[in-house]
């Protein structure tokens, strides 16, 4: 068994829907905000663990375009957490030689958060050991709408020839342009849906669902997901 573990093939790109913070806190008799705080700490730890393992690409779903429907109080807690997290992430970028990119429609975020994003993306732009994408105000349909809008502008401006638009051209307009598609998608906390995450990019990704809530998802849980991924017979996507 130990031999087998040594031979585990690491997914090049792992995407994670960080779910279950609220239910995890509730089960402990705590407010949802506590779940978000612990979930955020766990993201920092897991990001270091994946960097140390040699995972090249990590993309996490932190706030969806639908999450604005939550209570004003919860949205405030989350935005304040992002504020702090984006600052702390600069140290992580240095530690892990990690380029950080925010995907999603950041124009709807508070100006100071947008400024922190510019700073973080700017200071980490030269790193290339790991690539870390954080989906903030992200929705797969919204991303496609924004991409198609810009693509149509470029067709009108004569920058792209009219006629059939191929996938490889379209992809360059997505927020994930230049980033390979995920090999493994993990969703924690029992739900088995995409909730509008990376609709185009997940076409051939392996899915792994676990009942474990995000704040409880640690290295052994990740290893289980990677073992499961290794047992699958991949024919398309990045399989080679
Ligand atoms: C995931 O946890 C974090 C965000 C969506 C921001 P949830 O807040 O969705 O927690 P549950 O799913 O309600 O337990
Ligand atoms: C998906 O989780 C979005 C994030 C993890 C940021 P949700 O908890 O918001 O999704 P639904 O509402 O269960 O579909
Ligand atoms: Mg949820």
mmCIF file of C-alpha atoms and ligand atoms in Angstrom:
data_model
loop_
_atom_site.group_PDB
_atom_site.id
_atom_site.type_symbol
_atom_site.label_atom_id
_atom_site.label_comp_id
_atom_site.label_asym_id
_atom_site.label_seq_id
_atom_site.Cartn_x
_atom_site.Cartn_y
_atom_site.Cartn_z
ATOM 1 C CA UNK A 1 0.000 0.000 0.000
ATOM 2 C CA UNK A 2 2.807 2.404 0.949
ATOM 3 C CA UNK A 3 4.398 1.690 -2.435
ATOM 4 C CA UNK A 4 1.164 2.586 -4.150
ATOM 5 C CA UNK A 5 0.959 5.908 -2.314
ATOM 6 C CA UNK A 6 4.439 6.784 -3.540
ATOM 7 C CA UNK A 7 3.349 6.304 -7.105
ATOM 8 C CA UNK A 8 0.279 8.547 -6.831
ATOM 9 C CA UNK A 9 -0.060 10.790 -9.839
ATOM 10 C CA UNK A 10 -0.817 14.323 -8.732
ATOM 11 C CA UNK A 11 -3.538 16.203 -10.576
ATOM 12 C CA UNK A 12 -1.992 19.172 -12.357
ATOM 13 C CA UNK A 13 -4.954 21.376 -11.458
ATOM 14 C CA UNK A 14 -7.264 20.943 -8.467
ATOM 15 C CA UNK A 15 -10.455 23.007 -8.172
ATOM 16 C CA UNK A 16 -12.348 23.123 -4.886
ATOM 17 C CA UNK A 17 -15.859 24.269 -3.998
ATOM 18 C CA UNK A 18 -15.247 25.254 -0.375
ATOM 19 C CA UNK A 19 -18.625 24.352 1.071
ATOM 20 C CA UNK A 20 -20.209 23.706 4.460
ATOM 21 C CA UNK A 21 -18.743 26.439 6.676
ATOM 22 C CA UNK A 22 -22.159 27.506 7.923
ATOM 23 C CA UNK A 23 -23.466 24.012 8.707
ATOM 24 C CA UNK A 24 -20.165 23.093 10.369
ATOM 25 C CA UNK A 25 -20.450 26.072 12.724
ATOM 26 C CA UNK A 26 -24.136 25.460 13.409
ATOM 27 C CA UNK A 27 -23.416 21.866 14.406
ATOM 28 C CA UNK A 28 -21.051 23.269 17.028
ATOM 29 C CA UNK A 29 -23.675 25.729 18.273
ATOM 30 C CA UNK A 30 -21.694 28.624 16.805
ATOM 31 C CA UNK A 31 -22.678 31.421 14.378
ATOM 32 C CA UNK A 32 -22.068 30.931 10.636
ATOM 33 C CA UNK A 33 -19.364 33.595 10.766
ATOM 34 C CA UNK A 34 -17.250 31.296 12.952
ATOM 35 C CA UNK A 35 -17.404 28.667 10.206
ATOM 36 C CA UNK A 36 -16.186 31.213 7.666
ATOM 37 C CA UNK A 37 -13.257 32.236 9.899
ATOM 38 C CA UNK A 38 -12.152 28.643 10.453
ATOM 39 C CA UNK A 39 -12.777 27.840 6.770
ATOM 40 C CA UNK A 40 -10.559 30.743 5.763
ATOM 41 C CA UNK A 41 -7.746 29.585 8.090
ATOM 42 C CA UNK A 42 -8.079 26.119 6.621
ATOM 43 C CA UNK A 43 -7.705 27.487 3.114
ATOM 44 C CA UNK A 44 -4.368 29.044 4.094
ATOM 45 C CA UNK A 45 -3.152 25.765 5.581
ATOM 46 C CA UNK A 46 -4.339 23.623 2.686
ATOM 47 C CA UNK A 47 -2.822 25.990 0.172
ATOM 48 C CA UNK A 48 0.608 25.566 1.832
ATOM 49 C CA UNK A 49 0.115 21.800 1.948
ATOM 50 C CA UNK A 50 -0.686 21.658 -1.754
ATOM 51 C CA UNK A 51 2.242 23.927 -2.565
ATOM 52 C CA UNK A 52 4.565 21.628 -0.589
ATOM 53 C CA UNK A 53 3.145 18.591 -2.395
ATOM 54 C CA UNK A 54 3.917 20.174 -5.741
ATOM 55 C CA UNK A 55 0.391 20.874 -6.964
ATOM 56 C CA UNK A 56 0.829 23.371 -9.823
ATOM 57 C CA UNK A 57 -2.650 24.857 -10.125
ATOM 58 C CA UNK A 58 -5.270 25.404 -7.436
ATOM 59 C CA UNK A 59 -8.587 27.190 -7.968
ATOM 60 C CA UNK A 60 -11.041 27.776 -5.126
ATOM 61 C CA UNK A 61 -14.628 29.014 -5.103
ATOM 62 C CA UNK A 62 -14.889 31.597 -2.351
ATOM 63 C CA UNK A 63 -17.931 33.727 -3.283
ATOM 64 C CA UNK A 64 -20.456 33.165 -6.063
ATOM 65 C CA UNK A 65 -22.566 35.648 -8.010
ATOM 66 C CA UNK A 66 -25.535 34.045 -6.190
ATOM 67 C CA UNK A 67 -24.013 34.589 -2.744
ATOM 68 C CA UNK A 68 -25.187 38.247 -2.776
ATOM 69 C CA UNK A 69 -28.623 36.812 -1.912
ATOM 70 C CA UNK A 70 -27.377 35.963 1.590
ATOM 71 C CA UNK A 71 -28.125 38.262 4.529
ATOM 72 C CA UNK A 72 -26.383 41.646 4.610
ATOM 73 C CA UNK A 73 -24.715 40.613 7.872
ATOM 74 C CA UNK A 74 -23.200 37.455 6.409
ATOM 75 C CA UNK A 75 -22.019 39.294 3.285
ATOM 76 C CA UNK A 76 -20.294 41.858 5.507
ATOM 77 C CA UNK A 77 -18.552 39.118 7.495
ATOM 78 C CA UNK A 78 -17.368 37.491 4.272
ATOM 79 C CA UNK A 79 -16.146 40.747 2.710
ATOM 80 C CA UNK A 80 -14.236 41.638 5.891
ATOM 81 C CA UNK A 81 -12.655 38.198 5.835
ATOM 82 C CA UNK A 82 -11.627 38.643 2.184
ATOM 83 C CA UNK A 83 -10.105 42.023 3.105
ATOM 84 C CA UNK A 84 -7.843 40.393 5.692
ATOM 85 C CA UNK A 85 -7.220 37.275 3.676
ATOM 86 C CA UNK A 86 -6.059 39.138 0.558
ATOM 87 C CA UNK A 87 -3.413 40.944 2.637
ATOM 88 C CA UNK A 88 -2.218 37.749 4.312
ATOM 89 C CA UNK A 89 -2.131 36.040 0.950
ATOM 90 C CA UNK A 90 0.826 38.220 -0.074
ATOM 91 C CA UNK A 91 2.985 36.362 2.465
ATOM 92 C CA UNK A 92 1.705 33.039 1.151
ATOM 93 C CA UNK A 93 2.513 34.093 -2.398
ATOM 94 C CA UNK A 94 6.090 34.777 -1.298
ATOM 95 C CA UNK A 95 6.352 31.541 0.675
ATOM 96 C CA UNK A 96 5.016 29.357 -2.104
ATOM 97 C CA UNK A 97 6.375 31.335 -5.062
ATOM 98 C CA UNK A 98 2.770 31.448 -6.098
ATOM 99 C CA UNK A 99 1.098 33.665 -8.638
ATOM 100 C CA UNK A 100 -2.346 34.681 -7.437
ATOM 101 C CA UNK A 101 -5.214 35.644 -9.706
ATOM 102 C CA UNK A 102 -8.769 36.562 -8.786
ATOM 103 C CA UNK A 103 -11.398 35.266 -11.189
ATOM 104 C CA UNK A 104 -14.944 36.621 -11.322
ATOM 105 C CA UNK A 105 -16.428 40.078 -11.766
ATOM 106 C CA UNK A 106 -14.302 42.046 -9.332
ATOM 107 C CA UNK A 107 -15.815 45.368 -10.495
ATOM 108 C CA UNK A 108 -18.758 44.778 -8.128
ATOM 109 C CA UNK A 109 -16.500 44.537 -5.052
ATOM 110 C CA UNK A 110 -15.738 47.470 -2.711
ATOM 111 C CA UNK A 111 -12.956 49.750 -4.057
ATOM 112 C CA UNK A 112 -10.517 48.878 -1.241
ATOM 113 C CA UNK A 113 -10.957 45.164 -1.981
ATOM 114 C CA UNK A 114 -10.314 45.835 -5.673
ATOM 115 C CA UNK A 115 -7.172 47.718 -4.666
ATOM 116 C CA UNK A 116 -5.954 44.766 -2.527
ATOM 117 C CA UNK A 117 -6.586 42.464 -5.489
ATOM 118 C CA UNK A 118 -4.492 44.658 -7.783
ATOM 119 C CA UNK A 119 -1.726 44.716 -5.181
ATOM 120 C CA UNK A 120 -1.741 40.959 -4.631
ATOM 121 C CA UNK A 121 -1.869 40.154 -8.338
ATOM 122 C CA UNK A 122 0.855 42.703 -9.017
ATOM 123 C CA UNK A 123 3.270 41.578 -6.313
ATOM 124 C CA UNK A 124 2.849 37.897 -7.239
ATOM 125 C CA UNK A 125 2.905 38.311 -11.033
ATOM 126 C CA UNK A 126 6.502 37.091 -11.370
ATOM 127 C CA UNK A 127 6.065 33.810 -9.464
ATOM 128 C CA UNK A 128 5.593 30.607 -11.396
ATOM 129 C CA UNK A 129 6.015 27.638 -9.059
ATOM 130 C CA UNK A 130 2.289 27.504 -8.267
ATOM 131 C CA UNK A 131 -0.776 29.235 -9.722
ATOM 132 C CA UNK A 132 -3.565 30.035 -7.300
ATOM 133 C CA UNK A 133 -6.938 31.298 -8.541
ATOM 134 C CA UNK A 134 -9.548 32.614 -6.114
ATOM 135 C CA UNK A 135 -13.094 32.880 -7.477
ATOM 136 C CA UNK A 136 -14.672 35.998 -5.968
ATOM 137 C CA UNK A 137 -18.060 37.200 -7.205
ATOM 138 C CA UNK A 138 -17.653 34.419 -9.730
ATOM 139 C CA UNK A 139 -20.388 32.681 -11.701
ATOM 140 C CA UNK A 140 -19.764 30.410 -14.684
ATOM 141 C CA UNK A 141 -22.673 31.888 -16.622
ATOM 142 C CA UNK A 142 -21.625 35.431 -15.772
ATOM 143 C CA UNK A 143 -18.076 34.632 -16.934
ATOM 144 C CA UNK A 144 -19.404 33.285 -20.247
ATOM 145 C CA UNK A 145 -21.632 36.351 -20.715
ATOM 146 C CA UNK A 146 -18.707 38.691 -20.079
ATOM 147 C CA UNK A 147 -16.477 36.669 -22.408
ATOM 148 C CA UNK A 148 -19.036 36.630 -25.231
ATOM 149 C CA UNK A 149 -19.600 40.373 -24.854
ATOM 150 C CA UNK A 150 -15.885 41.144 -25.228
ATOM 151 C CA UNK A 151 -15.519 38.630 -28.041
ATOM 152 C CA UNK A 152 -18.421 40.239 -29.942
ATOM 153 C CA UNK A 153 -16.744 43.649 -29.470
ATOM 154 C CA UNK A 154 -13.522 42.268 -30.960
ATOM 155 C CA UNK A 155 -15.365 40.713 -33.901
ATOM 156 C CA UNK A 156 -17.071 44.057 -34.582
ATOM 157 C CA UNK A 157 -13.711 45.813 -34.352
ATOM 158 C CA UNK A 158 -12.294 43.379 -36.914
ATOM 159 C CA UNK A 159 -9.770 41.865 -34.487
ATOM 160 C CA UNK A 160 -11.335 38.406 -34.808
ATOM 161 C CA UNK A 161 -12.595 37.140 -38.171
ATOM 162 C CA UNK A 162 -16.338 36.632 -38.513
ATOM 163 C CA UNK A 163 -17.737 33.123 -38.873
ATOM 164 C CA UNK A 164 -17.378 30.123 -36.641
ATOM 165 C CA UNK A 165 -15.669 30.966 -33.323
ATOM 166 C CA UNK A 166 -13.571 28.052 -32.150
ATOM 167 C CA UNK A 167 -13.260 26.956 -28.540
ATOM 168 C CA UNK A 168 -9.584 27.839 -28.329
ATOM 169 C CA UNK A 169 -10.380 31.429 -29.335
ATOM 170 C CA UNK A 170 -13.363 31.668 -26.968
ATOM 171 C CA UNK A 171 -11.290 30.371 -24.036
ATOM 172 C CA UNK A 172 -8.934 33.293 -24.325
ATOM 173 C CA UNK A 173 -11.820 35.546 -23.249
ATOM 174 C CA UNK A 174 -12.607 33.595 -20.095
ATOM 175 C CA UNK A 175 -11.244 34.702 -16.716
ATOM 176 C CA UNK A 176 -9.147 31.511 -16.742
ATOM 177 C CA UNK A 177 -7.373 32.306 -20.039
ATOM 178 C CA UNK A 178 -3.993 30.580 -20.091
ATOM 179 C CA UNK A 179 -4.831 28.267 -17.187
ATOM 180 C CA UNK A 180 -5.265 24.555 -17.986
ATOM 181 C CA UNK A 181 -8.647 22.990 -17.190
ATOM 182 C CA UNK A 182 -8.981 21.365 -13.755
ATOM 183 C CA UNK A 183 -8.186 17.642 -13.560
ATOM 184 C CA UNK A 184 -9.931 17.130 -10.244
ATOM 185 C CA UNK A 185 -12.896 18.991 -8.726
ATOM 186 C CA UNK A 186 -13.551 18.546 -5.021
ATOM 187 C CA UNK A 187 -16.769 19.691 -3.353
ATOM 188 C CA UNK A 188 -16.996 19.378 0.397
ATOM 189 C CA UNK A 189 -20.035 19.013 2.636
ATOM 190 C CA UNK A 190 -22.280 16.646 0.756
ATOM 191 C CA UNK A 191 -23.858 18.726 -2.008
ATOM 192 C CA UNK A 192 -23.485 17.249 -5.489
ATOM 193 C CA UNK A 193 -23.914 20.224 -7.759
ATOM 194 C CA UNK A 194 -21.690 22.776 -9.458
ATOM 195 C CA UNK A 195 -23.459 25.898 -8.167
ATOM 196 C CA UNK A 196 -22.327 27.779 -11.289
ATOM 197 C CA UNK A 197 -18.608 27.006 -10.919
ATOM 198 C CA UNK A 198 -16.315 26.827 -14.007
ATOM 199 C CA UNK A 199 -19.060 25.594 -16.354
ATOM 200 C CA UNK A 200 -16.880 25.576 -19.465
ATOM 201 C CA UNK A 201 -13.647 24.437 -17.815
ATOM 202 C CA UNK A 202 -15.026 21.369 -15.996
ATOM 203 C CA UNK A 203 -16.142 19.559 -19.172
ATOM 204 C CA UNK A 204 -13.779 16.584 -18.623
ATOM 205 C CA UNK A 205 -12.816 17.023 -14.984
ATOM 206 C CA UNK A 206 -13.101 14.163 -12.480
ATOM 207 C CA UNK A 207 -15.519 15.002 -9.650
ATOM 208 C CA UNK A 208 -14.987 14.068 -6.015
ATOM 209 C CA UNK A 209 -17.680 14.722 -3.442
ATOM 210 C CA UNK A 210 -17.233 14.267 0.289
ATOM 211 C CA UNK A 211 -19.525 14.761 3.271
ATOM 212 C CA UNK A 212 -16.676 16.358 5.223
ATOM 213 C CA UNK A 213 -17.283 20.096 5.707
ATOM 214 C CA UNK A 214 -14.605 22.476 4.461
ATOM 215 C CA UNK A 215 -13.285 23.499 7.921
ATOM 216 C CA UNK A 216 -12.660 19.780 8.631
ATOM 217 C CA UNK A 217 -11.051 19.003 5.256
ATOM 218 C CA UNK A 218 -7.356 18.381 5.908
ATOM 219 C CA UNK A 219 -4.430 16.617 4.259
ATOM 220 C CA UNK A 220 -5.720 13.027 4.774
ATOM 221 C CA UNK A 221 -9.000 14.039 3.097
ATOM 222 C CA UNK A 222 -7.084 15.528 0.193
ATOM 223 C CA UNK A 223 -5.005 12.352 -0.133
ATOM 224 C CA UNK A 224 -8.218 10.308 -0.256
ATOM 225 C CA UNK A 225 -9.486 12.480 -3.093
ATOM 226 C CA UNK A 226 -6.201 12.124 -4.978
ATOM 227 C CA UNK A 227 -6.216 8.338 -4.468
ATOM 228 C CA UNK A 228 -9.737 8.182 -5.862
ATOM 229 C CA UNK A 229 -8.643 10.336 -8.785
ATOM 230 C CA UNK A 230 -5.817 7.863 -9.446
ATOM 231 C CA UNK A 231 -8.253 4.969 -9.619
ATOM 232 C CA UNK A 232 -10.264 6.591 -12.417
ATOM 233 C CA UNK A 233 -9.676 5.807 -16.053
ATOM 234 C CA UNK A 234 -9.304 9.181 -17.741
ATOM 235 C CA UNK A 235 -9.599 9.317 -21.462
ATOM 236 C CA UNK A 236 -10.036 12.977 -22.256
ATOM 237 C CA UNK A 237 -9.269 16.329 -20.690
ATOM 238 C CA UNK A 238 -5.596 16.536 -19.701
ATOM 239 C CA UNK A 239 -5.285 12.729 -19.495
ATOM 240 C CA UNK A 240 -2.052 11.455 -20.992
HETATM 241 C C1 LIG B 1 -19.105 27.964 1.979
HETATM 242 O O1 LIG B 1 -19.853 27.648 3.097
HETATM 243 C C2 LIG B 1 -18.610 29.390 1.972
HETATM 244 C C3 LIG B 1 -19.302 30.291 1.063
HETATM 245 C C4 LIG B 1 -20.228 29.965 0.209
HETATM 246 C C5 LIG B 1 -18.941 31.677 1.130
HETATM 247 P P1 LIG B 1 -21.403 27.980 3.176
HETATM 248 O O2 LIG B 1 -21.548 29.360 3.725
HETATM 249 O O3 LIG B 1 -22.063 27.739 1.899
HETATM 250 O O4 LIG B 1 -21.866 26.950 4.274
HETATM 251 P P2 LIG B 1 -23.180 26.049 4.213
HETATM 252 O O5 LIG B 1 -23.165 25.349 2.899
HETATM 253 O O6 LIG B 1 -24.331 26.969 4.361
HETATM 254 O O7 LIG B 1 -23.015 25.111 5.354
HETATM 255 C C1 LIG B 2 -21.103 27.498 -3.710
HETATM 256 O O1 LIG B 2 -21.568 27.213 -2.467
HETATM 257 C C2 LIG B 2 -20.339 28.779 -3.705
HETATM 258 C C3 LIG B 2 -19.134 28.787 -2.884
HETATM 259 C C4 LIG B 2 -18.624 27.786 -2.247
HETATM 260 C C5 LIG B 2 -18.494 30.056 -2.834
HETATM 261 P P1 LIG B 2 -23.038 27.640 -1.991
HETATM 262 O O2 LIG B 2 -23.197 27.069 -0.645
HETATM 263 O O3 LIG B 2 -23.189 29.110 -2.107
HETATM 264 O O4 LIG B 2 -23.930 26.948 -3.083
HETATM 265 P P2 LIG B 2 -25.421 26.446 -2.998
HETATM 266 O O5 LIG B 2 -26.226 27.633 -2.565
HETATM 267 O O6 LIG B 2 -25.451 25.357 -1.977
HETATM 268 O O7 LIG B 2 -25.730 25.948 -4.359
HETATM 269 MG MG1 LIG B 3 -23.018 26.165 1.026
#
